[in-house]
Amino acid sequence: MRVVVVEDHQDLREVFIDRLLSEGFDVVGASCAEELDEQLAAAATHLIVLDINLPGESGFNIAQRLRAGHPSINIIMVSARTEEQDSIHGYESGADFYLTKPVSPAELSAAVKAVRRRVGAQADAETSLVLSPSGLKLTNGGKDAYLSISDTALLKGLAMAPHLRLPYWRLFEITGRVADETAKSQLEIQVFRLRKKMEAIGVPDTFIRSIRGMGYQLTLQIRIEN
């Protein structure tokens, strides 16, 4: 599991990183939002350990932005703010855990391990979704949803994309559409119908998420069967 520790205090950041490295995690550091964005672009990331008081963009704003663009990412907020409204603000901004400073390396490690257990459980559940391009079907726990060629291409494209996300123009290409005034509405209708097919086999209709002004993103992993 890849972790990015976002903390502008260098000594504290290094202490956290050293502890998590010793626990076997893949860990890198960042001191601000710009460095975090660089790390997110460099490799798939499962967890952000996020300080609130950072130079430039605050941890609250970063969490809100991450939740919009990376809905499956996990966030542990670390803050010196101990008031109840601060922790509420943290959770409302998208935190999975809100830890108040001083945070010991052992406490942070325990929280990260709790996230790892959750990620592992989600991964086990998500592998039940299997796409068969040759059979034009998606299987969930033994239940099959039969798909059109266009539906299959759409799901395969999203499943293979970085962060499970594609922009409209790429989705138009994959589904054989010309990027004109009707293409977006046609795609929206296709996604709506696809969600209904998925609901019939027990997949939540939120498994394809609309990203406003950008495109679509899967919220569940899909294994592609050869």
Tab-separated table of C-alpha atoms in Angstrom:
chain	number	residue	atom	x	y	z
A	1	MET	CA	0.000	0.000	0.000
A	2	ARG	CA	1.473	3.358	-1.062
A	3	VAL	CA	1.296	6.176	1.488
A	4	VAL	CA	2.092	9.882	1.072
A	5	VAL	CA	2.864	11.771	4.294
A	6	VAL	CA	2.037	15.477	3.837
A	7	GLU	CA	3.684	17.449	6.636
A	8	ASP	CA	5.628	20.716	6.354
A	9	HIS	CA	7.644	20.067	9.531
A	10	GLN	CA	10.587	18.145	8.088
A	11	ASP	CA	11.709	16.368	11.268
A	12	LEU	CA	8.197	15.152	12.078
A	13	ARG	CA	7.637	14.098	8.475
A	14	GLU	CA	10.821	12.042	8.510
A	15	VAL	CA	9.909	10.402	11.832
A	16	PHE	CA	6.531	9.337	10.433
A	17	ILE	CA	8.081	8.105	7.189
A	18	ASP	CA	10.787	6.107	8.979
A	19	ARG	CA	8.220	4.404	11.208
A	20	LEU	CA	5.949	3.448	8.322
A	21	LEU	CA	8.881	2.235	6.226
A	22	SER	CA	9.906	-0.008	9.113
A	23	GLU	CA	6.365	-1.456	9.060
A	24	GLY	CA	6.758	-2.403	5.405
A	25	PHE	CA	4.732	0.376	3.775
A	26	ASP	CA	5.704	2.121	0.538
A	27	VAL	CA	6.021	5.696	1.826
A	28	VAL	CA	7.003	9.052	0.337
A	29	GLY	CA	6.798	12.562	1.762
A	30	ALA	CA	5.462	15.941	0.690
A	31	SER	CA	5.608	19.329	2.378
A	32	CYS	CA	2.705	21.062	0.586
A	33	ALA	CA	-0.170	20.602	-1.837
A	34	GLU	CA	2.019	21.058	-4.916
A	35	GLU	CA	4.384	18.274	-3.866
A	36	LEU	CA	1.431	16.046	-3.011
A	37	ASP	CA	-0.018	16.533	-6.496
A	38	GLU	CA	3.334	15.535	-7.989
A	39	GLN	CA	3.358	12.347	-5.924
A	40	LEU	CA	-0.226	11.504	-6.914
A	41	ALA	CA	0.671	11.934	-10.582
A	42	ALA	CA	3.756	9.740	-10.207
A	43	ALA	CA	2.054	6.567	-8.939
A	44	ALA	CA	-1.217	5.149	-7.646
A	45	THR	CA	-1.664	6.104	-3.988
A	46	HIS	CA	-3.924	4.437	-1.431
A	47	LEU	CA	-3.528	6.671	1.625
A	48	ILE	CA	-2.701	10.294	2.447
A	49	VAL	CA	-1.486	11.253	5.918
A	50	LEU	CA	-2.453	14.909	5.810
A	51	ASP	CA	-1.470	17.756	8.126
A	52	ILE	CA	-4.021	20.580	8.325
A	53	ASN	CA	-1.772	23.632	8.684
A	54	LEU	CA	0.275	23.664	5.516
A	55	PRO	CA	1.815	26.510	3.509
A	56	GLY	CA	-0.563	27.536	0.737
A	57	GLU	CA	-3.582	25.251	0.413
A	58	SER	CA	-4.871	23.966	3.758
A	59	GLY	CA	-5.394	20.315	4.592
A	60	PHE	CA	-9.169	20.839	4.692
A	61	ASN	CA	-9.189	22.176	1.125
A	62	ILE	CA	-6.833	19.439	-0.058
A	63	ALA	CA	-9.103	16.757	1.408
A	64	GLN	CA	-12.159	18.216	-0.324
A	65	ARG	CA	-10.292	18.342	-3.631
A	66	LEU	CA	-9.021	14.787	-3.263
A	67	ARG	CA	-12.480	13.481	-2.478
A	68	ALA	CA	-13.766	15.038	-5.716
A	69	GLY	CA	-10.978	13.690	-7.916
A	70	HIS	CA	-9.989	10.481	-6.093
A	71	PRO	CA	-13.096	9.157	-4.327
A	72	SER	CA	-11.492	5.861	-3.322
A	73	ILE	CA	-8.415	7.373	-1.651
A	74	ASN	CA	-8.061	7.159	2.136
A	75	ILE	CA	-7.178	10.196	4.274
A	76	ILE	CA	-5.810	10.380	7.807
A	77	MET	CA	-5.835	13.985	9.022
A	78	VAL	CA	-3.291	15.048	11.631
A	79	SER	CA	-3.867	18.360	13.370
A	80	ALA	CA	-3.008	20.423	16.410
A	81	ARG	CA	-6.621	21.672	16.376
A	82	THR	CA	-8.426	19.866	19.173
A	83	GLU	CA	-11.844	21.552	19.198
A	84	GLU	CA	-14.866	19.425	18.344
A	85	GLN	CA	-15.813	21.641	15.396
A	86	ASP	CA	-12.347	21.131	13.919
A	87	SER	CA	-12.651	17.357	13.913
A	88	ILE	CA	-16.188	17.637	12.505
A	89	HIS	CA	-14.841	19.905	9.768
A	90	GLY	CA	-12.134	17.337	9.080
A	91	TYR	CA	-14.574	14.475	8.673
A	92	GLU	CA	-16.907	16.608	6.575
A	93	SER	CA	-13.946	17.510	4.350
A	94	GLY	CA	-13.320	13.823	3.672
A	95	ALA	CA	-11.100	12.439	6.436
A	96	ASP	CA	-11.390	8.762	7.352
A	97	PHE	CA	-9.479	9.381	10.610
A	98	TYR	CA	-8.810	12.635	12.491
A	99	LEU	CA	-5.834	12.431	14.859
A	100	THR	CA	-4.906	15.315	17.156
A	101	LYS	CA	-1.293	16.246	17.824
A	102	PRO	CA	0.903	15.252	19.430
A	103	VAL	CA	0.611	12.008	17.453
A	104	SER	CA	3.157	9.337	18.248
A	105	PRO	CA	4.637	7.210	15.454
A	106	ALA	CA	2.984	4.174	17.068
A	107	GLU	CA	-0.469	5.807	17.008
A	108	LEU	CA	-0.077	6.815	13.378
A	109	SER	CA	1.128	3.328	12.489
A	110	ALA	CA	-1.957	1.815	14.134
A	111	ALA	CA	-4.257	4.090	12.111
A	112	VAL	CA	-2.435	3.278	8.868
A	113	LYS	CA	-2.713	-0.450	9.588
A	114	ALA	CA	-6.459	-0.013	10.175
A	115	VAL	CA	-6.735	1.598	6.742
A	116	ARG	CA	-4.691	-1.255	5.235
A	117	ARG	CA	-7.125	-3.803	6.655
A	118	ARG	CA	-10.017	-1.862	5.134
A	119	VAL	CA	-8.285	-1.578	1.746
A	120	GLY	CA	-7.561	-5.301	1.810
A	121	ALA	CA	-11.178	-6.135	2.579
A	122	GLN	CA	-12.385	-3.850	-0.198
A	123	ALA	CA	-9.947	-5.408	-2.664
A	124	ASP	CA	-11.197	-8.887	-1.794
A	125	ALA	CA	-14.779	-7.781	-2.375
A	126	GLU	CA	-13.987	-5.918	-5.556
A	127	THR	CA	-12.361	-8.924	-7.227
A	128	SER	CA	-15.832	-10.452	-7.458
A	129	LEU	CA	-16.468	-8.138	-10.432
A	130	VAL	CA	-15.152	-9.862	-13.543
A	131	LEU	CA	-15.515	-8.494	-17.081
A	132	SER	CA	-15.413	-10.935	-19.973
A	133	PRO	CA	-14.889	-8.948	-23.212
A	134	SER	CA	-15.259	-12.068	-25.353
A	135	GLY	CA	-18.450	-13.114	-23.575
A	136	LEU	CA	-19.836	-9.556	-23.435
A	137	LYS	CA	-20.769	-9.916	-19.784
A	138	LEU	CA	-19.903	-8.686	-16.292
A	139	THR	CA	-20.084	-11.233	-13.487
A	140	ASN	CA	-20.653	-10.421	-9.822
A	141	GLY	CA	-20.552	-13.367	-7.448
A	142	GLY	CA	-21.962	-15.806	-9.996
A	143	LYS	CA	-24.593	-13.415	-11.381
A	144	ASP	CA	-24.148	-12.278	-14.988
A	145	ALA	CA	-25.118	-9.037	-16.702
A	146	TYR	CA	-24.946	-9.287	-20.485
A	147	LEU	CA	-23.590	-6.208	-22.204
A	148	SER	CA	-23.496	-4.567	-25.581
A	149	ILE	CA	-20.191	-4.192	-27.400
A	150	SER	CA	-20.223	-0.496	-26.513
A	151	ASP	CA	-20.935	-1.204	-22.809
A	152	THR	CA	-18.090	-3.721	-22.714
A	153	ALA	CA	-15.677	-1.272	-24.333
A	154	LEU	CA	-16.677	1.464	-21.873
A	155	LEU	CA	-16.146	-0.729	-18.790
A	156	LYS	CA	-12.876	-2.161	-20.092
A	157	GLY	CA	-11.547	1.319	-20.859
A	158	LEU	CA	-12.397	2.626	-17.395
A	159	ALA	CA	-11.060	-0.504	-15.665
A	160	MET	CA	-7.690	-0.136	-17.401
A	161	ALA	CA	-7.381	3.651	-16.993
A	162	PRO	CA	-5.185	5.380	-14.397
A	163	HIS	CA	-7.293	5.978	-11.265
A	164	LEU	CA	-10.138	4.166	-13.105
A	165	ARG	CA	-11.039	7.504	-14.728
A	166	LEU	CA	-11.397	8.750	-18.323
A	167	PRO	CA	-12.350	12.121	-19.854
A	168	TYR	CA	-15.327	12.514	-22.151
A	169	TRP	CA	-13.279	12.701	-25.353
A	170	ARG	CA	-11.629	9.342	-24.634
A	171	LEU	CA	-14.958	7.737	-23.744
A	172	PHE	CA	-16.380	9.013	-27.030
A	173	GLU	CA	-13.529	7.291	-28.879
A	174	ILE	CA	-13.942	4.027	-26.978
A	175	THR	CA	-17.692	3.850	-27.577
A	176	GLY	CA	-17.429	4.865	-31.235
A	177	ARG	CA	-19.016	8.291	-30.951
A	178	VAL	CA	-18.261	11.477	-32.789
A	179	ALA	CA	-17.645	14.342	-30.369
A	180	ASP	CA	-20.630	16.490	-31.303
A	181	GLU	CA	-23.497	18.126	-29.411
A	182	THR	CA	-25.368	14.855	-28.856
A	183	ALA	CA	-22.417	12.643	-27.851
A	184	LYS	CA	-22.440	13.615	-24.174
A	185	SER	CA	-26.173	13.091	-23.729
A	186	GLN	CA	-25.942	9.729	-25.522
A	187	LEU	CA	-23.127	8.700	-23.192
A	188	GLU	CA	-25.155	9.764	-20.138
A	189	ILE	CA	-28.071	7.594	-21.311
A	190	GLN	CA	-25.718	4.654	-21.855
A	191	VAL	CA	-24.243	4.997	-18.368
A	192	PHE	CA	-27.728	5.272	-16.829
A	193	ARG	CA	-28.820	2.043	-18.524
A	194	LEU	CA	-25.567	0.320	-17.606
A	195	ARG	CA	-26.060	1.232	-13.937
A	196	LYS	CA	-29.512	-0.400	-14.071
A	197	LYS	CA	-27.979	-3.589	-15.484
A	198	MET	CA	-25.437	-3.603	-12.689
A	199	GLU	CA	-28.067	-3.080	-9.999
A	200	ALA	CA	-29.784	-6.258	-11.204
A	201	ILE	CA	-26.707	-8.323	-10.265
A	202	GLY	CA	-26.096	-6.605	-6.930
A	203	VAL	CA	-23.623	-3.900	-7.949
A	204	PRO	CA	-24.430	-0.462	-6.444
A	205	ASP	CA	-25.435	2.159	-8.999
A	206	THR	CA	-22.635	4.387	-7.699
A	207	PHE	CA	-20.012	2.099	-9.258
A	208	ILE	CA	-19.766	4.520	-12.198
A	209	ARG	CA	-19.282	8.052	-10.889
A	210	SER	CA	-19.824	11.183	-12.954
A	211	ILE	CA	-17.044	13.753	-12.636
A	212	ARG	CA	-18.604	17.104	-13.410
A	213	GLY	CA	-17.175	18.684	-16.549
A	214	MET	CA	-14.614	15.907	-16.978
A	215	GLY	CA	-15.935	12.392	-17.582
A	216	TYR	CA	-16.580	9.205	-15.601
A	217	GLN	CA	-14.786	7.094	-13.012
A	218	LEU	CA	-15.263	3.601	-11.600
A	219	THR	CA	-15.504	3.381	-7.821
A	220	LEU	CA	-14.947	-0.397	-7.836
A	221	GLN	CA	-12.150	-2.431	-9.340
A	222	ILE	CA	-13.049	-4.764	-12.224
A	223	ARG	CA	-10.878	-7.745	-13.137
A	224	ILE	CA	-10.659	-8.320	-16.875
A	225	GLU	CA	-10.830	-11.952	-17.905
A	226	ASN	CA	-8.743	-13.035	-20.899
